[in-house]
Coordinates of N, CA, C and O in Angstrom, one line a residue:
X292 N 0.8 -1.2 0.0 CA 0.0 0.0 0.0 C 0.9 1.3 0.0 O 0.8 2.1 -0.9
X293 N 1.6 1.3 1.0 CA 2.5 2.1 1.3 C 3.2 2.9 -0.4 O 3.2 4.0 -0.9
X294 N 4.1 1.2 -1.0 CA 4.4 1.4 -2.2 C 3.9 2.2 -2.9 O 4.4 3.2 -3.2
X295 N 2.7 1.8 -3.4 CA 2.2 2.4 -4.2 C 1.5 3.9 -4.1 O 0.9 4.6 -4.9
X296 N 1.8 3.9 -2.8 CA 1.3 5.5 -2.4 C 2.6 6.5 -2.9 O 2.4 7.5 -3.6
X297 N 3.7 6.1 -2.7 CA 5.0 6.8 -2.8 C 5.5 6.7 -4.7 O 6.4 7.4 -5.1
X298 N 4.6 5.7 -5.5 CA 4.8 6.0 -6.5 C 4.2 6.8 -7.0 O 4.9 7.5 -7.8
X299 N 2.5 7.1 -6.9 CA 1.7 7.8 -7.3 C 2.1 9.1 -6.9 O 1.7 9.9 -7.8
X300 N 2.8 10.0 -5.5 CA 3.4 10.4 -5.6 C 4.7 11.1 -6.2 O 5.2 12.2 -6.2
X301 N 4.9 10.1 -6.5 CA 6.6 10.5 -7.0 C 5.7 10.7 -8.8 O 5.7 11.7 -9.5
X302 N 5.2 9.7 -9.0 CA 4.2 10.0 -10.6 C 3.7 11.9 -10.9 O 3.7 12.7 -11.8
X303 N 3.5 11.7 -9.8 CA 2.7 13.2 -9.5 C 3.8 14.7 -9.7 O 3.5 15.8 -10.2
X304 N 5.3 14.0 -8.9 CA 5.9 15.5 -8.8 C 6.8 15.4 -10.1 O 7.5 16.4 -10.5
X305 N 6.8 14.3 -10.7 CA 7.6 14.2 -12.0 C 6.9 14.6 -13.1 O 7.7 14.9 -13.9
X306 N 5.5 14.8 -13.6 CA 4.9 15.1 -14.2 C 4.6 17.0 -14.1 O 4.4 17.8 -15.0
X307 N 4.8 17.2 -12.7 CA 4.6 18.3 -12.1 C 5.1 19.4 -13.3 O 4.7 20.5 -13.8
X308 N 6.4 18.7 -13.4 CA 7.5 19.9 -14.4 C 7.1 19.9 -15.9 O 7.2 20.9 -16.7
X309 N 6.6 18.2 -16.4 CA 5.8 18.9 -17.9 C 4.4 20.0 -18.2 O 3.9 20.3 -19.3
X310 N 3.8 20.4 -16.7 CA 3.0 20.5 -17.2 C 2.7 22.1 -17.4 O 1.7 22.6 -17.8
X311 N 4.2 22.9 -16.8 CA 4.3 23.8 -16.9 C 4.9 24.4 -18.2 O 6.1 24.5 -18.4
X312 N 4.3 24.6 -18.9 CA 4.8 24.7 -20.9 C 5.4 26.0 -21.0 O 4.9 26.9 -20.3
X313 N 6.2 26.2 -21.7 CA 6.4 27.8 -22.1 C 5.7 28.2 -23.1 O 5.2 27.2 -23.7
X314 N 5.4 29.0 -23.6 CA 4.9 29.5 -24.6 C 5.6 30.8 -25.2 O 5.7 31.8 -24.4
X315 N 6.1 30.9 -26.6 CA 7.0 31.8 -27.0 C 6.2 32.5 -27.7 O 5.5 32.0 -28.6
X316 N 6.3 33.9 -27.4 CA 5.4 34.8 -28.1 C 5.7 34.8 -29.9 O 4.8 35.0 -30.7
X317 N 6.7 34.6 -30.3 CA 6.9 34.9 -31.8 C 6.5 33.9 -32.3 O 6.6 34.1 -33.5
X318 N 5.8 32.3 -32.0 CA 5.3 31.1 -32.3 C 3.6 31.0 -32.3 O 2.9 30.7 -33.3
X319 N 3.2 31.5 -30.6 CA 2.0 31.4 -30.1 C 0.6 32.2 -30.7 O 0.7 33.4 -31.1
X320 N -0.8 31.3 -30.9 CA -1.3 32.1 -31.5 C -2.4 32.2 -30.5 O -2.4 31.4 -29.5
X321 N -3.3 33.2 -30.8 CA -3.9 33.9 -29.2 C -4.4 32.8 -28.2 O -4.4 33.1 -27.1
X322 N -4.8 31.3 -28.6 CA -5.2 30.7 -27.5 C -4.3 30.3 -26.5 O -4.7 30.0 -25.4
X323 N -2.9 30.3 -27.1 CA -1.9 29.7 -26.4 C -1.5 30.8 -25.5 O -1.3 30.7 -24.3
X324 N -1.5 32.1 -26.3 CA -1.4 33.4 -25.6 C -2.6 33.5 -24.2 O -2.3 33.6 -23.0
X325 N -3.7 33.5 -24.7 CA -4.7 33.5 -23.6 C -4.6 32.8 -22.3 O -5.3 33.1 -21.3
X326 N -3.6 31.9 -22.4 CA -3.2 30.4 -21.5 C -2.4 30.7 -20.5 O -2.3 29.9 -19.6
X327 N -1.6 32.0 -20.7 CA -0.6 32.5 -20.0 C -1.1 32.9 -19.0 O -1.7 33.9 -19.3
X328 N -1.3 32.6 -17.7 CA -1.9 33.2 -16.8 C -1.2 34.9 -16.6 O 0.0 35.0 -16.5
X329 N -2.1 36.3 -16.6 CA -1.6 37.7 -16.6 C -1.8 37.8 -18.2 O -1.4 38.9 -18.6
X330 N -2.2 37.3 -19.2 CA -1.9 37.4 -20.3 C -3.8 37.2 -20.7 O -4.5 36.2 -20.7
X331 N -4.3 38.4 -21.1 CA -5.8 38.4 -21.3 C -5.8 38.5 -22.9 O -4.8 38.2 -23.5
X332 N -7.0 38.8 -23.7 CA -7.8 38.5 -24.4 C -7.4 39.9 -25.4 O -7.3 39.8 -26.7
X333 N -7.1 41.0 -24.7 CA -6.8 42.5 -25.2 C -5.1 42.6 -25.4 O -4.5 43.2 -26.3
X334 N -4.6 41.7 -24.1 CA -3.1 42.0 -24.2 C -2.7 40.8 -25.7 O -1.8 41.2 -26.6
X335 N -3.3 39.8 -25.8 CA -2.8 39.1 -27.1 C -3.3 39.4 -28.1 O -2.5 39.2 -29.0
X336 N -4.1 39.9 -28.3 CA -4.8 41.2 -29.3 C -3.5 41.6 -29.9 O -3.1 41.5 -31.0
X337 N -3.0 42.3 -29.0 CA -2.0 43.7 -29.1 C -0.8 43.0 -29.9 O -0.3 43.5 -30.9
X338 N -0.3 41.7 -29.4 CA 1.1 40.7 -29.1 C 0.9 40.3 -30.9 O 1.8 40.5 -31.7
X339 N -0.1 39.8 -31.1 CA -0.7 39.4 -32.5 C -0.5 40.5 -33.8 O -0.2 40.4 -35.0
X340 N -0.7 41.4 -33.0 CA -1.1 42.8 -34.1 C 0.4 43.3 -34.4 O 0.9 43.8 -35.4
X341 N 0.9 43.1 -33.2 CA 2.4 44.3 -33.1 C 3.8 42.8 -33.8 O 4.8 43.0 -34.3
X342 N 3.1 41.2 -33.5 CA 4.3 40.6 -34.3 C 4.3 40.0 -35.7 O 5.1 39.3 -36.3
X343 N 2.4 41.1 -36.5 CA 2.4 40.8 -37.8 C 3.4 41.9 -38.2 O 4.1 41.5 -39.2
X344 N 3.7 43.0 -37.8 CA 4.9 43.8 -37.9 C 6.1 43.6 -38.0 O 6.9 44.3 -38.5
X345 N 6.4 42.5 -37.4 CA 7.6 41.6 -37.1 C 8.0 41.1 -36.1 O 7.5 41.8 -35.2
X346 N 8.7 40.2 -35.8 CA 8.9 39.1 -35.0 C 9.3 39.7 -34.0 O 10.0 40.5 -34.5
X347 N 9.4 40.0 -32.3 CA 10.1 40.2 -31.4 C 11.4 39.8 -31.2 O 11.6 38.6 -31.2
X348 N 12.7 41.0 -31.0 CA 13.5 40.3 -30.8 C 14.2 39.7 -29.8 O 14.9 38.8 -29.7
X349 N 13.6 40.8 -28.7 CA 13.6 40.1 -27.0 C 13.1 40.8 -26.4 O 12.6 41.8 -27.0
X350 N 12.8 40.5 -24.6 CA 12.2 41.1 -24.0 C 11.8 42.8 -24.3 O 10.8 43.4 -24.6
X351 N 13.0 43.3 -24.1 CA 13.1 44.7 -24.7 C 12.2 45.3 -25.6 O 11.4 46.2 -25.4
X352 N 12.4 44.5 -26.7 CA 11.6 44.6 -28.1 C 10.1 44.5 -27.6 O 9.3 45.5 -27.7
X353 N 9.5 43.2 -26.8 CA 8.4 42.7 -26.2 C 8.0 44.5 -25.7 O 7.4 45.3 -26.4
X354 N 8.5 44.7 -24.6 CA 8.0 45.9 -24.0 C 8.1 46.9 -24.0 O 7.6 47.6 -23.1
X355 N 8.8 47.4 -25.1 CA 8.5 48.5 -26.1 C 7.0 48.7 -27.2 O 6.1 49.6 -27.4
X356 N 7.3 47.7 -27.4 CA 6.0 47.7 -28.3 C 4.5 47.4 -27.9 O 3.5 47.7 -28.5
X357 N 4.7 46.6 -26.5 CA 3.4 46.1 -26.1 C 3.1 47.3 -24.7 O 3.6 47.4 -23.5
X358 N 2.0 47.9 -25.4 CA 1.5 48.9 -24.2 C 1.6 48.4 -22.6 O 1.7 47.1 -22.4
X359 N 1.6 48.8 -22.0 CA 1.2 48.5 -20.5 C 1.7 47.4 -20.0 O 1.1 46.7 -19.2
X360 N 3.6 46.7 -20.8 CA 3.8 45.6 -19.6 C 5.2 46.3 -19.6 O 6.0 46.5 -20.5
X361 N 5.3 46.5 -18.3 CA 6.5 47.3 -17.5 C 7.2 46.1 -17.4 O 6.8 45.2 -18.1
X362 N 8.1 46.0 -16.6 CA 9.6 45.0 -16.1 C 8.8 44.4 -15.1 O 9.3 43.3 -14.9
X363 N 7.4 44.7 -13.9 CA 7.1 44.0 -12.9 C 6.0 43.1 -14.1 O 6.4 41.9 -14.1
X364 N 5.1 43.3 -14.8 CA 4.5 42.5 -15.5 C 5.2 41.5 -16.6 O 4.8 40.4 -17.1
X365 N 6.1 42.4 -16.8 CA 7.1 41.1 -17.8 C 7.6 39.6 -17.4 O 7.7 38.5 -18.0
X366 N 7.9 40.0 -15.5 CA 9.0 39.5 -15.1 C 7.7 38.1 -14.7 O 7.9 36.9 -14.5
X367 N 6.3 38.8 -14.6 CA 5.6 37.3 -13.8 C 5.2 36.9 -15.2 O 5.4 35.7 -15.4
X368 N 4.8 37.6 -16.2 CA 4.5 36.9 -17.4 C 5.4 35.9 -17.8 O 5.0 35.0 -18.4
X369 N 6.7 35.9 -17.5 CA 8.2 35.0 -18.1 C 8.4 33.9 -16.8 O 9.0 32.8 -16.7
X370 N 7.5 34.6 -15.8 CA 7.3 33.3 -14.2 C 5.7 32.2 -15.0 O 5.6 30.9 -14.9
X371 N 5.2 32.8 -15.5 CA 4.5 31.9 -16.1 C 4.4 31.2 -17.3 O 3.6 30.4 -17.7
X372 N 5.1 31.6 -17.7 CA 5.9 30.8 -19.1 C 6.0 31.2 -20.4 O 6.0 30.5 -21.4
X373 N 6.1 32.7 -20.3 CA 6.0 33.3 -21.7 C 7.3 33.7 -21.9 O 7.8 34.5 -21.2
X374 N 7.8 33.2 -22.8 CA 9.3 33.3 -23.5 C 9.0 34.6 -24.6 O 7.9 34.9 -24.9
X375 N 10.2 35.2 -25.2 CA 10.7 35.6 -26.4 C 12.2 34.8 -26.9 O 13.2 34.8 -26.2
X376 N 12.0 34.3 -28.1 CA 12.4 33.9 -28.8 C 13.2 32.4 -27.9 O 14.4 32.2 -28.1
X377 N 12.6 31.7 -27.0 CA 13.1 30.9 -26.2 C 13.3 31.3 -24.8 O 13.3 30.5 -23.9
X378 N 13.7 32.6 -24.7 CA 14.7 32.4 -23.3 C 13.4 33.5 -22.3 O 12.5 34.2 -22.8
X379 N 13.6 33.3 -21.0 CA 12.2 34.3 -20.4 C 13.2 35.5 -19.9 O 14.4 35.5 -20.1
X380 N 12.6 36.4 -19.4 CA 13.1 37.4 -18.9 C 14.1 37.7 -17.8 O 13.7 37.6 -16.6
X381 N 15.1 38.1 -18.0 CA 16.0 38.0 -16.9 C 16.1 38.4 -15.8 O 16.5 39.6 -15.8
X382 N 15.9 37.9 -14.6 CA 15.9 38.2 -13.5 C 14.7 37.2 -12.8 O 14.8 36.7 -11.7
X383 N 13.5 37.0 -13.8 CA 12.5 35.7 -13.6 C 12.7 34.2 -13.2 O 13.6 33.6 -13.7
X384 N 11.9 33.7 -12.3 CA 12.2 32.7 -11.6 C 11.2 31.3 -12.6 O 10.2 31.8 -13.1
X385 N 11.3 30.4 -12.7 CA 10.0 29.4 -12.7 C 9.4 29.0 -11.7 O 9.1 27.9 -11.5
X386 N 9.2 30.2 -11.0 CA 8.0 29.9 -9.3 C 7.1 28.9 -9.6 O 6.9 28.1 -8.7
X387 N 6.1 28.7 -11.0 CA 5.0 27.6 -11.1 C 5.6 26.7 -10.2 O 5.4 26.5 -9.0
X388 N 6.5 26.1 -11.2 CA 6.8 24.8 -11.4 C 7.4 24.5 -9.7 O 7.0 23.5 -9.1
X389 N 8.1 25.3 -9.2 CA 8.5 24.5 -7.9 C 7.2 24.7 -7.1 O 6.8 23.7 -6.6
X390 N 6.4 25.8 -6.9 CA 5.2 25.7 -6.4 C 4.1 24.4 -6.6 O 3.4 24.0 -5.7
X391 N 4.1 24.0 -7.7 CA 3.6 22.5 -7.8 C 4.6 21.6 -7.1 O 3.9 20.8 -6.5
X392 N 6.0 21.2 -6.8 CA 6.6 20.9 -6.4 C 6.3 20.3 -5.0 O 6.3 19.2 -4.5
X393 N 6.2 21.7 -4.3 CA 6.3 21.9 -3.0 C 4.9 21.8 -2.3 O 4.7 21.6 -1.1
X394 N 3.6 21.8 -3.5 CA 2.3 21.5 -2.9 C 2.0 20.2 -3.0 O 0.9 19.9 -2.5
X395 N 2.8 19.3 -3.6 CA 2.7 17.9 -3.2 C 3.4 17.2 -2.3 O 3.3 15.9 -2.3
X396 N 4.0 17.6 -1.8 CA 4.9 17.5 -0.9 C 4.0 17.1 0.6 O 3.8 15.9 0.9
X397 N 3.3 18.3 1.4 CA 2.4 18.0 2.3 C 1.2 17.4 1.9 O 0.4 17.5 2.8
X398 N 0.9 16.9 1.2 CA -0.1 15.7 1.0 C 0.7 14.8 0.7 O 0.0 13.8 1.1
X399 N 1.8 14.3 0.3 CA 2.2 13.4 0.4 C 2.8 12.7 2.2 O 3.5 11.7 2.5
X400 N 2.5 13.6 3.0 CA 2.7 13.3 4.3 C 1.1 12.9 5.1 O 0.8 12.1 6.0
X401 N 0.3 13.8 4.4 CA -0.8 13.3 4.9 C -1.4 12.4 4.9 O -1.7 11.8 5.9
X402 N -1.8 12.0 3.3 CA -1.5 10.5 2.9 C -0.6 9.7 3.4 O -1.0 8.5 3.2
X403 N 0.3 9.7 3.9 CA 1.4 8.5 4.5 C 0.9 8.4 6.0 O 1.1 7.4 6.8
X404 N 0.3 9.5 6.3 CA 0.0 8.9 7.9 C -1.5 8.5 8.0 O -1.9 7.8 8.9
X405 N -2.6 8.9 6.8 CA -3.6 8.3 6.9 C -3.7 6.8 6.6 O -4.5 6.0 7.0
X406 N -2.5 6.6 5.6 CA -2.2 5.2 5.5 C -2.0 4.0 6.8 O -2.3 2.8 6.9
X407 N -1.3 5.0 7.7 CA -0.9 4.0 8.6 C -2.0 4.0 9.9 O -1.8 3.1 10.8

């Protein structure tokens, strides 16, 4: 029992990290944009319109051109997985991904003592 509790577990925090996707603005088309958590319906509007103009060349590029995302909105946008041209914004963490991490963690203790 035990076993298979610690696998489903461990199933759970290994999966944890695919399920945080990046999504690269010079690729993404608005649904994938929409998906971005901070990233609405108006802001991919804008992202759509400003990279039929041409491709973003990096962050920089990104927030120059896209009204209303300063360096604090860049930096959670690139925490939730929005890349230019691959890489996210510097200074940005992947908080999702360990935050899923770290919330299976105490259910995995909880479950181990309701087990026993």
């Amino acid at each position: 029992m035990i076993k298979k509790l610690i696998l489903a577990v461990a199933a759970l925090v290994a999966s944890a990290g695919f399920a945080f996707a990046q999504v690269d603005v010079n690729k993404a088309d608005a649904a994938a944009l929409d998906g971005v958590k901070g990233v609405g319906p108006s802001m991919s509007k804008n992202i759509l319109d400003e990279r039929a103009k041409g491709e973003f060349k990096d962050w920089t590029d990104l927030q120059g051109r896209i009204k209303g995302l300063g360096d604090k909105k860049a930096a959670k946008l690139s925490e939730a997985g929005l890349v230019v041209n691959g890489k996210g914004k510097e200074g940005a963490t992947a908080a999702p991904a360990a935050k899923a991490v770290k919330a299976a963690k105490p259910a995995q203790t909880a479950d181990a003592k309701a087990a026993m």
